[in-house]
Amino acid sequence: MSERLALRIDLERCIGCKSCEAACKQEHGLTPGAYRTKVLWLEDSRPEVSPPTLFLPVMCQHCERPACLRACPVNPKIISRDEETGVVSVDQDRCTGCGECVTACPYGAMGFDAGENKAVKCNLCAERRADGMIPACASVCPGKAITFGNRSDLAAEAEAMGREVIDHDDYLLSPGTVYLAPVGGLETREAHGPVIHEPAVAEGKPRRSDAEYPYGAERQDRQIDRVVPGGCNICFNACTLKFHFSGERIVRITGNEEDPVLGGRICPKSQMTLQAYENKERLRSPLRRTGKRGEGKFEPVSWDEALDDIAARLCKIRDEYGSEALGIFSGTRSGIMTNRGYVRLFSQLWGTPNVETTETLCASGKNVAYQLTQGSLAIANSYTPDDIGSAEAYVYVGDNQAETRPVHFGMVNDWRLQSNARLIVVDPRRTVTATKADEWLAIRTGTDMALGLAVAYHILDEGLQDHAFCENWILGFEDWRQFILAEKYSPDWAAPITDIPTTEIRKLAEIIASADGCMIFASRGVNQHTNSVQTNRVWMYVAAITGNWGRKGGGYFNMSSASLIHPNVPDNRRAPIERPMVRRNPTGWIAAMTRGRPYPVKALICGNNPMAQWPAQEQAREAFQSLELLVHMDIFENETSAFADYVLPIANGVERGGISRADEDRRIVWNDPLIKPPGEARSDGWIWIELGKRLGYGDVLKDAYKDPATFWDEICIDTEELRGCTTRRMKARPYRWVRAPLPSEEAKEIETLYLEGSEAIGAPGKRFPTQSGRLEFRTPAIANKFTKLGLPDLPQFFSEQEQLVDLPVLELLDEDDNEGTLSPFAPAPTFVSRARIKPPGNLSRAAELRAAGFDMELVTGRPPAPHFHSWTHSFWQAQEMWPHLFAQIHPSRASALGISDGEKIAIETAYGRIEAMAWLTPGIRETSIFVPIGWGEKQRFHPWRSVNFLTDQTQRDVISEQVNLKTLLCKVSRV
């Protein structure tokens, strides 16, 4: 007899990302409502109970005594159990759809396809096993939570690891799946994630008819005849993929198991991009507005008609207002080659400084801090066992990596379990990342800077710093040490500000200082604040003084390693620019659009969805109404499209080719164009080149550059850092990536930058690429920059304007319709406000709002792993996984407000009001409420107003122009 086959589910490694669900649907061509695998979020919402959230993958248990088999009324039964392997299967061709098996299964593991009227269930991917492969769910799992093999071997390995196997056989069925309890033990939880009450046929709910090919197609109609490697272009994980073709159509997207770093693990988003390529909602031809702006009424036109008219109207605006009256907002979806390549060249030829990406909404604060401190935007460490995997401690400050970059966090979580490393999470919410932590520090949002200062104080006060590193490799260390101690930024000072006990602050400082390698992770929770740059600098300094910089297993790691692409047009082809950029943050252009101050911005070419993702939506929409020309380039129509004069359909992913997003550990992944875009859609590069030709730029924006490989090799990588990152080198590898910096094709890739004894690329003879060759805390040049804005150069504590306690705040001295001064931190001449740090007082903005009843802290951020901004809301499966806009609120606060779980609630700030579904969770501060980004009122499924109707574009960090999206006072009520 063969060994019984089974899956082992490690609940300590599962992060609830639902990648296994996505893989299962792809593998079996399942449509909305049909499941073989489903991931449940389990959490007790009672205020007196506070266990961590648990994630439970549910699929067929392949019982020895299957309840489903015994319940099947068909004769002969359509459910059978293989006595050799123990696999339980259903004969779908003979299934009558009676549902008895679904009802009988005590594990909720039987699915039902209402469209086909038949039961569906896991058979451990029989077809894959026949080809020598493991089940799809196990092949993709980012956290290595699902393992396939012989049951006896899986159980023996669990015993050898000292892990508890959960006895979940309450029915004498002898289930085959081996569930490993979390390391801290298993507690009873209620299924919750969140409870959403909707009618059986809900408006906007994905239905079978929403699933395009290959979903719903028979297996013989999805036969694979070739596989091509490439990469995902959605997020900073930059997952390597394999695109599986049947003829000219993509039928499956999987991870690339040949990748030496990721090993085939991918998140659900990568897989669900399959739902973009044949999506019937795709934009297929240029559209011209026929109704009023905002109505969304359009007619199709040809490319020639659209581009000819756009070019003519741009010239008219330039003649009347100057070339600077054109703004270009080229966001994340547009891609790095578009943002840093095509758009950069076009803007130099045209002559406008008003060009920006999503940086100032996401990461400009940390970029400025990296440039000041280490002289480069390249993050040092890599996701390898010898580097990040060797750390003794992982500290996450405002970074929910488990949901934002699931594959990378899965690796970190696996390494910490293997080495017994410490994991500490600082966040107002008990995020998915925090559910795996040894300690969760529920900090008051907006006070990460105070915590970092107190950690530094304790380290310096106790002499716990790495003395040799501080002396040899930090310029300005002694000034910093004296400043911290003189300001008395002690744990006792920080405790009431951060709402973290003094003992916990001291313990955190000692863990960071004593660990043989501590990785400090930060992200948007640190960046999206008015103290963005200074908070990043503080935590960078903590990493540096403890010797956790320029070593393996130690470092400061804030999200993506920024792009090094910056091509320029020939000097004699640069158009003159007479005026500085209005503001670096594009939301700072609103006054220029609506009131023409400090000078008019009358035209905007944009991608992505600023009418959902820009803060201060009411003001942003007023500004868009006032434009004389708005051109929107995107994949799907969205809220922004409705305001546009022209909507231009663009290619996506492997339709256009090119490189991935800016990856965290400097990997650049290449895609060839593999399929044709739908209808008349074209790549961004094609559009910019064709528009440029109509304006006389064809000698620079050449037709040859419509080929992404030509553009990349000839234009994008002509720098010392990228010269070796050629398409030839990337395409020579089965996983299609190289790690920058790479000065030549023959050069060896660098796993960890800035190691002692090494030389920084582009900085001969220097360990770090600063002027001094050391990390720079304080220099006369740095001090001079801060002085120009009216700020101290060393990070002095201040927080946000809207807090429940009075704290020092940043006061801007110039509004957006004033020129202010020229920013010493911007890469080109840019207007910025001067500022000062204002001490707390009774007449503060916060006091006024509290007196008006705004008594909770609004926190915004990314939703769970299947979603990314507005892209994924056009993927039916992502909407099936996480359909509604939700608001996480503590059960105690909800009870006081009379709010029930799953009930519709209203959230109001001084700037606007929205509604969302209440998600009661003890995993959030009692004074906070969390609402994710990404939803909009014109989405295909489950439309809701964007959370950015609640945010304010004027609360910005003057150093980086980063906008505050994490701390706003609000009030909450039942609808």
Coordinates of C-alpha atoms in Angstrom, one line a residue, residues 483-708:
F483 CA 21.9 66.7 21.6
I484 CA 19.9 63.6 22.6
L485 CA 21.1 63.7 26.2
A486 CA 20.7 67.4 26.5
E487 CA 17.1 67.3 25.2
K488 CA 16.4 64.6 27.8
Y489 CA 14.6 62.4 25.2
S490 CA 14.5 59.6 27.7
P491 CA 12.1 56.6 27.9
D492 CA 10.3 58.4 30.7
W493 CA 9.8 61.4 28.5
A494 CA 8.5 59.3 25.6
A495 CA 6.2 56.9 27.5
P496 CA 3.2 59.3 27.8
I497 CA 3.7 60.6 24.2
T498 CA 3.9 57.2 22.6
D499 CA 1.6 55.4 25.0
I500 CA 4.3 52.7 25.4
P501 CA 5.5 51.9 28.9
T502 CA 9.0 53.0 29.8
T503 CA 10.1 49.4 30.5
E504 CA 9.1 48.4 27.0
I505 CA 11.0 51.2 25.4
R506 CA 14.1 50.3 27.4
K507 CA 13.7 46.7 26.5
L508 CA 13.4 47.5 22.8
A509 CA 16.6 49.7 22.9
E510 CA 18.5 46.9 24.6
I511 CA 17.4 44.2 22.1
I512 CA 18.5 46.4 19.2
A513 CA 21.8 47.2 20.8
S514 CA 22.6 43.7 22.0
A515 CA 21.5 41.6 19.0
D516 CA 24.1 40.1 16.7
G517 CA 22.4 41.8 13.8
C518 CA 19.1 43.7 14.0
M519 CA 17.1 44.6 10.9
I520 CA 15.0 47.7 11.5
F521 CA 12.1 47.8 8.9
A522 CA 10.0 50.9 8.3
S523 CA 7.5 51.9 5.7
R524 CA 4.5 54.1 5.1
G525 CA 3.6 54.2 8.8
V526 CA 6.8 56.2 9.3
N527 CA 6.9 57.9 5.9
Q528 CA 3.4 59.4 5.6
H529 CA 3.8 62.1 8.2
T530 CA 4.8 65.7 8.5
N531 CA 7.9 64.5 10.5
S532 CA 8.7 62.0 7.8
V533 CA 12.4 62.9 7.1
Q534 CA 13.3 63.5 10.7
T535 CA 11.7 60.3 11.9
N536 CA 13.5 58.3 9.2
R537 CA 16.8 60.0 10.2
V538 CA 16.2 59.1 13.9
W539 CA 15.7 55.4 13.2
M540 CA 18.6 55.4 10.7
Y541 CA 20.7 56.8 13.5
V542 CA 19.5 54.1 15.9
A543 CA 20.6 51.5 13.3
A544 CA 23.9 53.2 12.8
I545 CA 25.0 53.7 16.4
T546 CA 24.3 50.1 17.1
G547 CA 26.6 49.0 14.2
N548 CA 23.6 47.8 12.2
W549 CA 24.6 49.4 8.9
G550 CA 26.9 48.1 6.2
R551 CA 26.9 44.5 7.6
K552 CA 25.0 41.3 7.0
G553 CA 22.0 40.7 9.1
G554 CA 21.7 44.3 10.2
G555 CA 20.4 47.5 8.6
Y556 CA 17.7 50.1 8.2
F557 CA 15.3 48.9 5.5
N558 CA 12.5 51.3 4.4
M559 CA 10.6 49.7 1.6
S560 CA 11.9 49.9 -1.9
S561 CA 15.4 50.7 -3.0
A562 CA 14.7 53.7 -5.2
S563 CA 15.3 53.8 -8.9
L564 CA 18.7 54.9 -10.2
I565 CA 17.3 55.8 -13.7
H566 CA 17.7 59.4 -14.7
P567 CA 18.4 59.9 -18.4
N568 CA 18.6 63.4 -19.8
V569 CA 18.0 64.9 -23.3
P570 CA 20.9 66.7 -25.0
D571 CA 21.6 70.2 -23.6
N572 CA 20.8 71.8 -26.9
R573 CA 17.3 70.2 -26.9
R574 CA 16.3 71.2 -23.4
A575 CA 13.5 73.7 -23.4
P576 CA 14.0 76.6 -21.0
I577 CA 12.2 76.5 -17.7
E578 CA 11.4 80.0 -16.4
R579 CA 9.8 79.1 -13.1
P580 CA 10.4 76.6 -10.3
M581 CA 8.1 73.7 -9.7
V582 CA 4.9 74.8 -7.9
R583 CA 5.3 72.3 -5.1
R584 CA 6.9 68.9 -5.2
N585 CA 3.8 67.2 -3.9
P586 CA 1.3 67.2 -6.8
T587 CA -1.6 67.9 -4.3
G588 CA 0.3 71.2 -3.8
W589 CA -0.7 72.1 -7.4
I590 CA -4.3 72.5 -6.4
A591 CA -4.0 76.2 -5.7
A592 CA -2.2 76.7 -9.1
M593 CA -5.1 74.8 -10.8
T594 CA -8.0 76.6 -9.1
R595 CA -6.6 80.1 -8.4
G596 CA -3.6 80.3 -10.7
R597 CA -1.2 80.9 -7.8
P598 CA 1.7 81.1 -7.5
Y599 CA 1.3 80.7 -11.3
P600 CA -1.3 78.8 -13.4
V601 CA -1.3 75.0 -14.0
K602 CA -3.9 74.6 -16.7
A603 CA -3.2 71.1 -18.2
L604 CA -2.6 67.8 -16.6
I605 CA -1.5 64.5 -18.1
C606 CA -1.9 61.7 -15.5
G607 CA -2.0 58.0 -15.0
N608 CA -3.3 56.0 -12.1
N609 CA -6.3 57.3 -10.1
P610 CA -5.7 60.6 -8.4
M611 CA -9.4 61.1 -7.9
A612 CA -9.3 58.3 -5.4
Q613 CA -5.7 58.3 -4.2
W614 CA -4.9 62.0 -3.8
P615 CA -5.7 63.4 -0.3
A616 CA -8.4 66.1 0.0
Q617 CA -10.7 64.7 -2.6
E618 CA -13.2 67.6 -2.5
Q619 CA -10.4 70.2 -3.3
A620 CA -8.8 67.9 -5.8
R621 CA -12.0 67.4 -7.7
E622 CA -12.6 71.2 -7.7
A623 CA -9.1 71.6 -9.1
F624 CA -9.6 69.0 -11.9
Q625 CA -12.8 70.8 -12.9
S626 CA -10.9 74.0 -13.5
L627 CA -8.4 72.5 -15.9
E628 CA -8.4 73.4 -19.6
L629 CA -7.0 70.0 -20.5
L630 CA -6.9 66.7 -18.6
V631 CA -5.6 63.6 -20.2
H632 CA -5.9 60.3 -18.4
M633 CA -3.9 57.2 -19.3
D634 CA -4.9 53.9 -17.7
I635 CA -6.0 50.3 -18.0
F636 CA -9.5 50.6 -16.7
E637 CA -11.9 53.6 -16.5
N638 CA -12.0 54.9 -12.9
E639 CA -12.9 58.0 -11.0
T640 CA -10.3 60.1 -12.7
S641 CA -11.4 59.1 -16.2
A642 CA -14.8 60.8 -15.6
F643 CA -13.0 64.2 -15.3
A644 CA -10.8 63.7 -18.4
D645 CA -11.0 65.3 -21.8
Y646 CA -9.3 62.3 -23.2
V647 CA -9.0 58.8 -21.8
L648 CA -6.1 56.8 -23.4
P649 CA -6.0 53.0 -23.2
I650 CA -2.7 51.6 -22.2
A651 CA -0.9 48.3 -22.2
N652 CA -0.1 46.5 -18.9
G653 CA 2.5 44.1 -17.7
V654 CA 3.7 41.7 -20.3
E655 CA 1.6 43.5 -23.0
R656 CA 4.2 46.3 -22.9
G657 CA 7.3 44.6 -21.4
G658 CA 10.0 46.4 -19.4
I659 CA 11.3 46.2 -15.9
S660 CA 9.5 45.5 -12.6
R661 CA 8.8 47.9 -9.8
A662 CA 11.8 49.2 -7.7
D663 CA 12.5 46.1 -5.7
E664 CA 13.4 46.1 -2.0
D665 CA 16.7 44.4 -2.4
R666 CA 17.7 46.0 -5.7
R667 CA 16.6 43.2 -8.0
I668 CA 15.6 44.4 -11.5
V669 CA 13.3 41.9 -13.2
W670 CA 12.8 41.9 -17.0
N671 CA 9.7 41.2 -19.0
D672 CA 9.6 40.8 -22.8
P673 CA 6.3 42.0 -24.4
L674 CA 4.5 38.6 -24.6
I675 CA 1.0 39.4 -25.8
K676 CA -0.8 42.1 -27.7
P677 CA -2.8 44.6 -25.6
P678 CA -6.5 44.6 -26.2
G679 CA -8.0 46.5 -29.0
E680 CA -6.1 49.7 -29.7
A681 CA -4.4 50.0 -26.3
R682 CA -0.7 51.0 -26.5
S683 CA 2.2 51.1 -24.2
D684 CA 2.9 54.3 -22.2
G685 CA 6.2 54.7 -24.2
W686 CA 4.4 54.5 -27.5
I687 CA 2.0 57.3 -26.4
W688 CA 4.7 59.6 -25.2
I689 CA 6.8 59.1 -28.3
E690 CA 3.8 59.7 -30.6
L691 CA 2.7 62.8 -28.7
G692 CA 6.3 64.0 -28.8
K693 CA 6.5 63.5 -32.6
R694 CA 3.6 65.9 -33.0
L695 CA 5.5 68.5 -31.0
G696 CA 8.8 68.1 -32.9
Y697 CA 10.6 65.8 -30.5
G698 CA 11.1 62.8 -32.8
D699 CA 14.8 63.2 -33.0
V700 CA 15.1 62.5 -29.3
L701 CA 12.0 60.4 -28.6
K702 CA 12.7 58.0 -31.4
D703 CA 10.4 55.4 -32.9
A704 CA 13.1 52.8 -32.0
Y705 CA 12.4 53.5 -28.3
K706 CA 8.9 52.0 -28.6
D707 CA 10.8 48.7 -28.1
P708 CA 11.3 48.6 -24.3

